[in-house]
Short mmCIF file of C-alpha atoms and ligand atoms in Angstrom, two decimals:
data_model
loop_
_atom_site.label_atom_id
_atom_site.label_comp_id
_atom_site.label_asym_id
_atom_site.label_seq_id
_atom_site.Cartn_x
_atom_site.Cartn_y
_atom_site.Cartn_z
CA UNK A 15 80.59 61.38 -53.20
CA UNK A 16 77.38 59.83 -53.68
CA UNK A 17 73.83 61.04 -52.59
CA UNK A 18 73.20 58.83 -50.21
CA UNK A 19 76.37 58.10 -48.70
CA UNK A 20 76.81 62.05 -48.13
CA UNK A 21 73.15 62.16 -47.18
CA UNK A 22 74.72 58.75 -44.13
CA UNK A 23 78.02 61.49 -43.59
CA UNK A 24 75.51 64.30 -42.60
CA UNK A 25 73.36 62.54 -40.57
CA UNK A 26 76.78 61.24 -38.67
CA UNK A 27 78.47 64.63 -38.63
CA UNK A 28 75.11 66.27 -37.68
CA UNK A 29 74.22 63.45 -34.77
CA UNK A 30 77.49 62.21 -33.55
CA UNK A 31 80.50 64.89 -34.90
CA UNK A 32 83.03 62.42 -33.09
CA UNK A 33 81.93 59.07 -34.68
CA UNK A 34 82.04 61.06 -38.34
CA UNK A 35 85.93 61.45 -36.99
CA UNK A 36 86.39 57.65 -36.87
CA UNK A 37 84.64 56.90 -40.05
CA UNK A 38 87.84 55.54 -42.94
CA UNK A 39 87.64 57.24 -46.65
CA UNK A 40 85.84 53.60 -47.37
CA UNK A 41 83.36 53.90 -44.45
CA UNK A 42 82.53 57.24 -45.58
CA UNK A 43 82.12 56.53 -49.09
CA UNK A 44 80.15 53.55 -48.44
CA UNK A 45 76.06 53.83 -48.67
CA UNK A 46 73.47 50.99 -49.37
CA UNK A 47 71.27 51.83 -52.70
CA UNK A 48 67.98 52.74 -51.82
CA UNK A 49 66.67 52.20 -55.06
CA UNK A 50 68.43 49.36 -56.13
CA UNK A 51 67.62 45.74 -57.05
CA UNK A 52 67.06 44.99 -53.65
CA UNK A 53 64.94 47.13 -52.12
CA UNK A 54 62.95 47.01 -55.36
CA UNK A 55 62.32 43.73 -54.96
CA UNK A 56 61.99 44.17 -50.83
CA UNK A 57 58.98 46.41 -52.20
CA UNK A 58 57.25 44.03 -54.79
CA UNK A 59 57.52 41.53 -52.06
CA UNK A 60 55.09 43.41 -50.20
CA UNK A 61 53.16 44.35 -53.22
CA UNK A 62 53.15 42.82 -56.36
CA UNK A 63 49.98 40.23 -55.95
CA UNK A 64 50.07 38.40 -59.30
CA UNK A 65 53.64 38.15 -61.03
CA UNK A 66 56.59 39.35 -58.95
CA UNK A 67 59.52 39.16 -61.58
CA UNK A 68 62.00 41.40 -59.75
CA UNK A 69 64.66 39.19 -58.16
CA UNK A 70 67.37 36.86 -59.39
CA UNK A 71 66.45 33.49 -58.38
CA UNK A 72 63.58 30.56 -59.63
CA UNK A 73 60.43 29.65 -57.93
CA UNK A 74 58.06 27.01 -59.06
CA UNK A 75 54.44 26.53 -58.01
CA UNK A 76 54.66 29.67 -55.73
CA UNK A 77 57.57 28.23 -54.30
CA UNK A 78 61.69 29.04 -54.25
CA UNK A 79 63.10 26.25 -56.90
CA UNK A 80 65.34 23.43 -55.52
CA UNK A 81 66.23 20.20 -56.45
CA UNK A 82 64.72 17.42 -54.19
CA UNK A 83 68.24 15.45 -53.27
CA UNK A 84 68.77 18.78 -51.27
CA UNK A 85 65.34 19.11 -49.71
CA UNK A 86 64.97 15.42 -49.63
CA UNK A 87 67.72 15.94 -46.61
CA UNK A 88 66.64 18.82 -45.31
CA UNK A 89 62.53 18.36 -45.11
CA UNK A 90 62.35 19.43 -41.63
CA UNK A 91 62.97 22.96 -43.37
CA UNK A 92 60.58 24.91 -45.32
CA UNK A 93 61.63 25.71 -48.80
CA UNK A 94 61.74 29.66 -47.93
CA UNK A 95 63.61 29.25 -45.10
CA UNK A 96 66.36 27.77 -47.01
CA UNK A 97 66.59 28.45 -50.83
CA UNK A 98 65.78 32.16 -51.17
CA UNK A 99 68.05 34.56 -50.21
CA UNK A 100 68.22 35.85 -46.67
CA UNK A 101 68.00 39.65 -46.56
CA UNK A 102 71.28 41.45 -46.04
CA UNK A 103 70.88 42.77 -42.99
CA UNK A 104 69.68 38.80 -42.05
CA UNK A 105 66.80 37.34 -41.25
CA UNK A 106 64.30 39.74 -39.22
CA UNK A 107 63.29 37.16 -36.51
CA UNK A 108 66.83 36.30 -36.11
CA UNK A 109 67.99 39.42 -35.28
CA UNK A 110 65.02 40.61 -33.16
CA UNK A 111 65.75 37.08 -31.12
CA UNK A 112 69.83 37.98 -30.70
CA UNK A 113 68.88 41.40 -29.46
CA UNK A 114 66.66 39.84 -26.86
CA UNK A 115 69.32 37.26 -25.68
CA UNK A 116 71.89 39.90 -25.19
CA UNK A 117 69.70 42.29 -23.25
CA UNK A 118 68.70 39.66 -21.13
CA UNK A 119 72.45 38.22 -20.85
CA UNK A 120 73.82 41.63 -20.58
CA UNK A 121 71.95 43.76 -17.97
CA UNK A 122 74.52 46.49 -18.01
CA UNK A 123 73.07 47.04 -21.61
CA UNK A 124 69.52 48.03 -20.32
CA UNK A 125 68.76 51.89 -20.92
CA UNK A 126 71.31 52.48 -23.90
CA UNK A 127 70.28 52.83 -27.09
CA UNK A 128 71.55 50.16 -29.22
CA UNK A 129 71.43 48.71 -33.28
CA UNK A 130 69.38 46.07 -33.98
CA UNK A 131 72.11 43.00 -34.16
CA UNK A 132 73.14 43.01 -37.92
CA UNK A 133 73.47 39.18 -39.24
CA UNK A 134 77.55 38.65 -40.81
CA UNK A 135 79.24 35.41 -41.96
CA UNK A 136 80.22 34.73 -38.87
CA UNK A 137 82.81 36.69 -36.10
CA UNK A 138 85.91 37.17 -38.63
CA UNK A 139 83.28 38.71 -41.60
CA UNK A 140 81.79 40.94 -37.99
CA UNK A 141 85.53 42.64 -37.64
CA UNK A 142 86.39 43.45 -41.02
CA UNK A 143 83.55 45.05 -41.29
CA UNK A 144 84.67 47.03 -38.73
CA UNK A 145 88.27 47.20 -39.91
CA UNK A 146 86.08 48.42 -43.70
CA UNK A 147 83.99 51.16 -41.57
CA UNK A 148 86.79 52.42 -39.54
CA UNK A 149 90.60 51.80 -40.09
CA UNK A 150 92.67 53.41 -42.27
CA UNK A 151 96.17 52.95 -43.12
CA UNK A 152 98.39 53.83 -40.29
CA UNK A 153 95.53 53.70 -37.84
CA UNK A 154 96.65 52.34 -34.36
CA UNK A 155 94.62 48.87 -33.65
CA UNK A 156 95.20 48.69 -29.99
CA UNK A 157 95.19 45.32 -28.28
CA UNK A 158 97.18 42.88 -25.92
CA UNK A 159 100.50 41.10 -27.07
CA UNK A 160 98.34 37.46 -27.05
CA UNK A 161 95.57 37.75 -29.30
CA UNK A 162 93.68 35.86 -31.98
CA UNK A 163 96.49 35.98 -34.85
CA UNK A 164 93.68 37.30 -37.45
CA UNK A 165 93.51 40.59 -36.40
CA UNK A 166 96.63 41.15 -37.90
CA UNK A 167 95.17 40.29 -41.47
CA UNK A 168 91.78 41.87 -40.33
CA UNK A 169 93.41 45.37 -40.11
CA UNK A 170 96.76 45.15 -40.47
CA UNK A 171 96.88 43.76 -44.14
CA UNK A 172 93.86 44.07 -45.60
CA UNK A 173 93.49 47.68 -44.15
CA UNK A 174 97.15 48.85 -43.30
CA UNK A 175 96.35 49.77 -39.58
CA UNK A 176 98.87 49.68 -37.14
CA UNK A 177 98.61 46.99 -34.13
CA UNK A 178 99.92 48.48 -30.81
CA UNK A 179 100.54 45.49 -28.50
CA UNK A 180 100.66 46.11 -24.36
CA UNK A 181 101.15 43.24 -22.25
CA UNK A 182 97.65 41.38 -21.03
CA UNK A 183 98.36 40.21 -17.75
CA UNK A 184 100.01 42.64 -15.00
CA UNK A 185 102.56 41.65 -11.72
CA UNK A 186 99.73 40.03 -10.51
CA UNK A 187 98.59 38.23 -13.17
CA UNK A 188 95.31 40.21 -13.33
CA UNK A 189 94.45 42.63 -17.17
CA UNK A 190 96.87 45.08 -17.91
CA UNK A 191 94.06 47.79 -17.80
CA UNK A 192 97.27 50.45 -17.14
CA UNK A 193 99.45 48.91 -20.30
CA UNK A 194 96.00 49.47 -22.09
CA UNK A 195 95.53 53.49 -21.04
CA UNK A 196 99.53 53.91 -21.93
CA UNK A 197 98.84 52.27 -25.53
CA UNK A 198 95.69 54.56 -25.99
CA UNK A 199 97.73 57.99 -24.73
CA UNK A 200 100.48 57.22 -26.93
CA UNK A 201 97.88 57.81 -30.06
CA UNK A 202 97.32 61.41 -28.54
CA UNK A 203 98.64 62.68 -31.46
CA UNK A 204 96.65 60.71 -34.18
CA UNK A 205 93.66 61.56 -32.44
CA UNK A 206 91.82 58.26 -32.95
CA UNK A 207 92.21 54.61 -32.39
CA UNK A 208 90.66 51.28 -32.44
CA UNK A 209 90.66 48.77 -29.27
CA UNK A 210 89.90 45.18 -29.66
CA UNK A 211 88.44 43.53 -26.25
CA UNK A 212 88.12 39.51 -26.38
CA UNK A 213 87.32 38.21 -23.75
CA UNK A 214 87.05 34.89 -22.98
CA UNK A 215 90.46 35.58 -25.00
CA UNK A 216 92.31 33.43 -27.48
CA UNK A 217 94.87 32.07 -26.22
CA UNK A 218 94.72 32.67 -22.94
CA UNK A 219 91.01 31.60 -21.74
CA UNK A 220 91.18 34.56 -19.48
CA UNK A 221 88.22 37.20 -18.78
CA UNK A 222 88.85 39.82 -16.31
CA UNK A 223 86.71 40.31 -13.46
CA UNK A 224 84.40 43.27 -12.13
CA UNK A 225 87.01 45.24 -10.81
CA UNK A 226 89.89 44.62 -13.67
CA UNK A 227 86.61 45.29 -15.83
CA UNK A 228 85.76 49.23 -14.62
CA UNK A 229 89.54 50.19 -14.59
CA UNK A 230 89.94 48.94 -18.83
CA UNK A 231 86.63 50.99 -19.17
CA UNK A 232 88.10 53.98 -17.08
CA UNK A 233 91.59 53.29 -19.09
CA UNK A 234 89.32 54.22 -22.42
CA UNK A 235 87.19 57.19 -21.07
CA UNK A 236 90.18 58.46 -19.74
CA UNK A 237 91.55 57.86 -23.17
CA UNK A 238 88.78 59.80 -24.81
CA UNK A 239 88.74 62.74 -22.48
CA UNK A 240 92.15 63.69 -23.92
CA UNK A 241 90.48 63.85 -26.75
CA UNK A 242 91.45 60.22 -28.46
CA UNK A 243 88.10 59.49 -30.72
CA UNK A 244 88.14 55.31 -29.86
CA UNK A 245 86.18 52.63 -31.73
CA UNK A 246 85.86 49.68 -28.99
CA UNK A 247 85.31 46.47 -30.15
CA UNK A 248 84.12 43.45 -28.38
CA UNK A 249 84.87 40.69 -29.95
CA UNK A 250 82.67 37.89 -27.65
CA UNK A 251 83.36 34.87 -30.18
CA UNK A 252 83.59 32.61 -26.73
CA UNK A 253 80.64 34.62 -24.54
CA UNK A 254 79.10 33.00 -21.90
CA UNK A 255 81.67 30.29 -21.37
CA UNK A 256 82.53 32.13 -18.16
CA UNK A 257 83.48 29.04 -15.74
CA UNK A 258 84.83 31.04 -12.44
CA UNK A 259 84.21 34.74 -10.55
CA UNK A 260 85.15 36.86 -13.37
CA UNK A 261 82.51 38.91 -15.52
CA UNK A 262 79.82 37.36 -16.72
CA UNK A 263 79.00 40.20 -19.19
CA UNK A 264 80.31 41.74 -22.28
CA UNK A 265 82.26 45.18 -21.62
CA UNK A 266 80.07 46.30 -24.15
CA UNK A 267 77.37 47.66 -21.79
CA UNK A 268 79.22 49.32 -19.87
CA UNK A 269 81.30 51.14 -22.82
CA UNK A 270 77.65 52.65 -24.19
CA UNK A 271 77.08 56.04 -23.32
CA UNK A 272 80.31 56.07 -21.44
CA UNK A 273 81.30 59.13 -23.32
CA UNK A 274 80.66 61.01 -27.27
CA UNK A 275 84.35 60.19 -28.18
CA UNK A 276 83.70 56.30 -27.66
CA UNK A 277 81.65 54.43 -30.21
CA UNK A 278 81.01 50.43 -29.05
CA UNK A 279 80.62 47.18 -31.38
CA UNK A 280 79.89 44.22 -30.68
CA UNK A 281 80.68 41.29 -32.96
CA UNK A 282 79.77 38.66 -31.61
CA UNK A 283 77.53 35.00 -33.70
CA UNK A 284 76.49 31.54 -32.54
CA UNK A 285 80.03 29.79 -33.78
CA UNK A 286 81.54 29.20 -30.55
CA UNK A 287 78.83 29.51 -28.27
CA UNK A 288 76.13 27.41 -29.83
CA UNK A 289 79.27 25.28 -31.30
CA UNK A 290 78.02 25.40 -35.08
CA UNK A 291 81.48 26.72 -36.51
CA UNK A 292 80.81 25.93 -40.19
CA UNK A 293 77.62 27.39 -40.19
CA UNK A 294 79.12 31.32 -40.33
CA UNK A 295 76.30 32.95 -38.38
CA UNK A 296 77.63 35.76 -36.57
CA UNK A 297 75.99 39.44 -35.50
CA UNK A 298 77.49 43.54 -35.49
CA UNK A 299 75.91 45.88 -33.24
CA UNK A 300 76.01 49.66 -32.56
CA UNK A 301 75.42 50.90 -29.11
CA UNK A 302 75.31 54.50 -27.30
CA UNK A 303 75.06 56.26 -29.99
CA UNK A 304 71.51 58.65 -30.99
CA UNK A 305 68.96 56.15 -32.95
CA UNK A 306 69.86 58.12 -36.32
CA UNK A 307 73.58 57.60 -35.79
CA UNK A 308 72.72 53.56 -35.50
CA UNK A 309 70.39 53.76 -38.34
CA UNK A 310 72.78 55.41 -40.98
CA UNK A 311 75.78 53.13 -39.26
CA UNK A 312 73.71 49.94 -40.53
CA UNK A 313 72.84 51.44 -43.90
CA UNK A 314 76.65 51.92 -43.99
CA UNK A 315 77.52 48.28 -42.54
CA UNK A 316 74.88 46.97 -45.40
CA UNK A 317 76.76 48.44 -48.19
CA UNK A 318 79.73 46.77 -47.01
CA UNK A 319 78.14 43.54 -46.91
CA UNK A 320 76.41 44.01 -50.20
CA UNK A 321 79.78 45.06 -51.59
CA UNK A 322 81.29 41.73 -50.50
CA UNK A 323 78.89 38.69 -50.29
CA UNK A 324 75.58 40.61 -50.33
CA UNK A 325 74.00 38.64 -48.28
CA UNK A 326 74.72 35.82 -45.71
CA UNK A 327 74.22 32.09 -46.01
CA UNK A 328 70.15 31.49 -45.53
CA UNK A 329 69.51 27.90 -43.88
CA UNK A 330 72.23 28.65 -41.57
CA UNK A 331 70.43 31.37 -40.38
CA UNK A 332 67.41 29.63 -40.30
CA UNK A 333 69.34 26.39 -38.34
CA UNK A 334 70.18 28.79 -35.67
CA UNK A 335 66.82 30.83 -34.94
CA UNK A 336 65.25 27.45 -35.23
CA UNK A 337 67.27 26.24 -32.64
CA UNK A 338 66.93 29.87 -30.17
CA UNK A 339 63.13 29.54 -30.39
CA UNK A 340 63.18 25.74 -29.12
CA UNK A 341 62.54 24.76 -25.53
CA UNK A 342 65.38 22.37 -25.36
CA UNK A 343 68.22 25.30 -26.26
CA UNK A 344 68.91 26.56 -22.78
CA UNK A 345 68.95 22.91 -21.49
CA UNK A 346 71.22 21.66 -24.10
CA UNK A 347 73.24 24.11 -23.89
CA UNK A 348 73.82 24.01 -19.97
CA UNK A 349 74.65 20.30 -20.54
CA UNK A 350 77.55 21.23 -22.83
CA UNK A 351 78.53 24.42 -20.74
CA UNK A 352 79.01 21.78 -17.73
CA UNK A 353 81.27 19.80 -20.21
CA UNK A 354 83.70 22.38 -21.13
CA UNK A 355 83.69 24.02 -17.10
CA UNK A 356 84.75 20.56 -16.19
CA UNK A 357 87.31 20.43 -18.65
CA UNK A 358 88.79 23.45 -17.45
CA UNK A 359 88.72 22.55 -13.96
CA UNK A 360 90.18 19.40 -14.45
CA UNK A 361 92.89 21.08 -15.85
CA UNK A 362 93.76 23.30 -13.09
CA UNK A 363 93.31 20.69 -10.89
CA UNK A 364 96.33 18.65 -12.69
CA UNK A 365 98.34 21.64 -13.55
CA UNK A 366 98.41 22.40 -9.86
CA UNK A 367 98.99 19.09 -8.73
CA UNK A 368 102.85 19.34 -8.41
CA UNK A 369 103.50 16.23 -11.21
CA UNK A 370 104.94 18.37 -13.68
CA UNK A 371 107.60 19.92 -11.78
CA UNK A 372 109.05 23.01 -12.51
CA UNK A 373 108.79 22.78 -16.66
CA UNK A 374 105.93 25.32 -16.74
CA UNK A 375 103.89 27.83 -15.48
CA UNK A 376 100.21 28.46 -16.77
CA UNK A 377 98.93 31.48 -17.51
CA UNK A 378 96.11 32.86 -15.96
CA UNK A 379 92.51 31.16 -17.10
CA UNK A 380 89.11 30.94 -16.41
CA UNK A 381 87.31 30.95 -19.47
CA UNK A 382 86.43 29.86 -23.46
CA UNK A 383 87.68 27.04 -24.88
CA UNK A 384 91.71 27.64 -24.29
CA UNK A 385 94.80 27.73 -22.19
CA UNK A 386 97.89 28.92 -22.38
CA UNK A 387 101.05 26.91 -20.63
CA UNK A 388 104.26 29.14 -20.52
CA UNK A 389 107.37 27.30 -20.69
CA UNK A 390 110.49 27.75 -18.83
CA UNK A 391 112.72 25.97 -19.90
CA UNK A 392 112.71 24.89 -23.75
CA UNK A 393 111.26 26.60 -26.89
CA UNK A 394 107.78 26.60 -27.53
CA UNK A 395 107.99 25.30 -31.47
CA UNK A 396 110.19 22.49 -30.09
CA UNK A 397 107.80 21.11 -27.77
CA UNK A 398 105.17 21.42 -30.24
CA UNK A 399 107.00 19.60 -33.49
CA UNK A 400 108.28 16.88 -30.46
CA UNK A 401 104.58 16.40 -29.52
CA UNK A 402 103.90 15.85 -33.19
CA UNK A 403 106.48 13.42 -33.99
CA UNK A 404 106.91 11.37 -31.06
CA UNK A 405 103.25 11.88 -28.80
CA UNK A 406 100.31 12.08 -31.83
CA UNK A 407 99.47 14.99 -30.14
CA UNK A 408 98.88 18.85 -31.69
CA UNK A 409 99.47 21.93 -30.01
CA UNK A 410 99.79 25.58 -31.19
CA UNK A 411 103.32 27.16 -30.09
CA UNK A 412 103.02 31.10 -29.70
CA UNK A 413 106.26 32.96 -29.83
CA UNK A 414 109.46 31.61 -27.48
CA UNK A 415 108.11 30.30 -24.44
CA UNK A 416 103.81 29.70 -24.87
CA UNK A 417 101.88 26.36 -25.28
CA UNK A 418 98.01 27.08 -26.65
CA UNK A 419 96.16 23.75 -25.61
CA UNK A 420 92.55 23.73 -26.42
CA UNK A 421 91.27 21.76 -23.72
CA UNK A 422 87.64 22.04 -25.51
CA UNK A 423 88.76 19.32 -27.48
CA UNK A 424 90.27 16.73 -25.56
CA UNK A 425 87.36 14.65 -23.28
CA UNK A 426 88.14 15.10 -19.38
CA UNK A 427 89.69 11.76 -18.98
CA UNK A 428 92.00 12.35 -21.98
CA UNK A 429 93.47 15.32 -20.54
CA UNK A 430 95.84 13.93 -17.80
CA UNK A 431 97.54 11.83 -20.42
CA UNK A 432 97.28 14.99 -22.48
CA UNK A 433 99.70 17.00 -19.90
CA UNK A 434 101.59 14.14 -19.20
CA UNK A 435 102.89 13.57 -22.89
CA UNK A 436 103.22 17.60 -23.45
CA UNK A 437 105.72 16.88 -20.08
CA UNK A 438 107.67 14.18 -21.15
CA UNK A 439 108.40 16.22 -24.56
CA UNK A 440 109.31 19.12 -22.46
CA UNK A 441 111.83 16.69 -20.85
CA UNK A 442 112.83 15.37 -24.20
CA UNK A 443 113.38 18.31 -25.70
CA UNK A 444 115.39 19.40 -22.55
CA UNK A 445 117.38 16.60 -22.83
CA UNK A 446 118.39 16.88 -26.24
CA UNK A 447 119.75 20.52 -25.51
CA UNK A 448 122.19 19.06 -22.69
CA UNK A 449 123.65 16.37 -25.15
CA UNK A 450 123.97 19.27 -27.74
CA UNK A 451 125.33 21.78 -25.37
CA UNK A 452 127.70 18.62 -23.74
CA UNK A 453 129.33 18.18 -27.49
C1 PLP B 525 88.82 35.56 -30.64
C2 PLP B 525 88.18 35.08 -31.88
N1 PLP B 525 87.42 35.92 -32.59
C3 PLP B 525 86.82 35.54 -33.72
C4 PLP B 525 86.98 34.28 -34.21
C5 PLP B 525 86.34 33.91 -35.52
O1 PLP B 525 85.11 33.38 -35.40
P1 PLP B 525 84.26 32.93 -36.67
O2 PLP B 525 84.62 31.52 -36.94
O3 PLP B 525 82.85 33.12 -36.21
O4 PLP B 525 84.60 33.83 -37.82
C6 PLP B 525 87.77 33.37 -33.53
C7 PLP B 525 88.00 32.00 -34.06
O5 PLP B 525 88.89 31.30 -33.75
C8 PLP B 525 88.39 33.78 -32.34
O6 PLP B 525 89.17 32.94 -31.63
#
């Protein structure tokens, strides 16, 4: 083992003996280089006065090197803020500014001790960092039967964990929070497991509410007082698109400090919520865990990202803290919030206006950018190739019976055509079964 990552393992085993437990043989053997190319140049950065020939790229006339049919376009920018690379942890203003937004956006936060936001390529590069740090093969990945597909690949295929599915919604149509604690006691006997929270989820759109909220986080400390050792993951790609009564808040704040045997992330980046998909700035943070736990769990998460694309992508980073810091941000961002809540309600409002008969019902939704129609009566991968063909229109069919429709895309007075042609290809395809069957 090296030096420094045994030096990261002590200071774990010493400070938090239960989150050593969920470390995998890669997030144990994992350690940033202290005295590597990077930090040496970090240090002649600070130092070196006259000639600082430490780092792998060009400058000219004190400046990074760049050709002008690039900067020509982006002049608004400042050559450093664009060219050079962005340290690997991100840049520092960026972070400090994330922090700040999810304190204030998260109360329940306030009072735990928590990283400093660490900056990833974006949500997807956020959990497989995780999946690196923490899963092993045969792991159990615990999460509800609709999720975001790339978990699978995440930690089932890249890292040969285990997904244990439970059913989201219960009789009521509220979260499963008891399938969830029957999932987690099953992995008694492998002593550890990983939950993935999404919420506003894909495909669903759903986000539980206060009450559905404190029985998933007594489901997991009930989890860990039998003695389950549970990484919790929040992944909060669609945050803040909260349109109804349900929580406004990641479960992340609540899950710090909620007991030794629990360790919270939260992966969570601007791509959804700040709608800037191809720019792949996303954020991992730590929380209720001692400050030397966090600390050696971001030296750890750095080696990682130095191990796989060193650093993220810099004017990205530097398009999005440009765009926190300006005055106009919470405005702008209102104005689109008010598009996408209208959206959604003018869904509802046609879904439960009675013109669509008895094809469907709709699963529960008050969130993000999605919803999810279940059908009665006709496969889902019918309907969807039917929509193709005959309606232009595209659809995502998940297993037998559901209909993802991402409403975010589709402007409010598109959407009752929208339903209307995903109804008359219901009917088609209906139709075409009674000839068949009739033969
Ligand atoms: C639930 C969920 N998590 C994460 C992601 C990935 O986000 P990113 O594009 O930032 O990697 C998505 C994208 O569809 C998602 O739906």
């Amino acid at each position: 083992m090296n030096p420094l990552a045994q030096q990261l393992n002590d200071t774990i085993s010493r400070e938090s003996p239960s989150i050593a437990r969920m470390l995998s043989e890669l997030g144990k053997a994992i350690y940033f280089p202290k005295v590597g190319i990077l930090s040496q140049s970090a240090e002649a950065k600070q130092k070196a006065k006259l000639y600082n020939a430490t780092i792998g790229i060009a400058t000219e006339q004190g400046k990074p090197m760049h050709l002008q049919v690039i900067q020509d376009k982006l002049s608004a920018y400042d050559p450093k803020d664009l060219y050079e690379y962005a340290p690997p942890a991100g840049k520092p203003e960026l972070r400090a500014i994330w922090r700040d937004k999810m304190l204030k956006e998260n109360p329940s936060i306030a009072g735990h001790q928590i990283s400093l936001p660490i900056v990833t390529n974006a949500l997807t590069h956020g959990l497989s960092i995780v999946a690196d740090l923490f899963a092993d093969a045969g792991d159990a990945v615990v999460l509800p039967e609709k999720n975001w597909e790339n978990y699978e690949l995440t930690f089932g295929i890249r890292r040969g964990a285990v997904m244990v599915e439970y059913p989201l919604y219960d009789e009521q149509g509220k979260f499963n929070a008891a399938g969830l604690r029957e999932a987690l006691l099953a992995q008694k006997d492998k002593g550890k497991a990983i939950v993935v929270l999404n919420f506003p989820n894909n495909p669903t759109g759903y986000t539980p509410g206060a009450e559905e909220g404190r029985a998933i986080v007594a489901a997991i400390k009930d989890a860990a007082e039998a003695g389950i050792h549970i990484v919790v993951v929040t992944d909060d790609a669609y945050f803040g698109l909260f349109f109804e009564d349900s929580l406004h808040e990641s479960l992340f704040g609540q899950l710090c400090g909620l007991h030794e045997r629990v360790l919270p992330i939260k992966v969570d980046g601007a791509t959804k919520e700040d709608y800037v998909w191809g720019f792949r700035v996303g954020f991992i943070t730590y929380g209720g865990a001692p400050e030397a736990t966090l600390a050696a769990l971001e030296q750890k998460t750095l080696g990682i990202i130095r191990a796989t694309i060193s650093s993220g992508p810099h004017p990205s980073q530097t398009f999005v803290l440009d765009a926190l810091k300006s005055p106009l941000f919470e405005r702008q961002k209102a104005e689109k919030f008010a598009i996408m809540k209208s959206r959604a309600n003018k869904v509802k409002q046609l879904l439960d206006s009675g013109k669509y008969g008895d094809e469907w019902e709709y699963y529960p939704f008050n969130s993000g950018y999605f919803m999810c129609l279940k059908l009665k009566t006709v496969e889902a991968e019918a309907v969807r190739q039917r929509l193709l063909e005959a309606y232009g229109v595209g659809t995502i069919a998940l297993g037998s019976t559901d209909l993802r429709v991402a409403f975010s895309c589709i402007e409010e007075p598109q959407l009752e055509d929208l339903f209307d042609r995903i109804h008359k290809a219901v009917l088609d395809v209906k139709a075409a079964g009674a000839v068949q069957a009739g033969k």
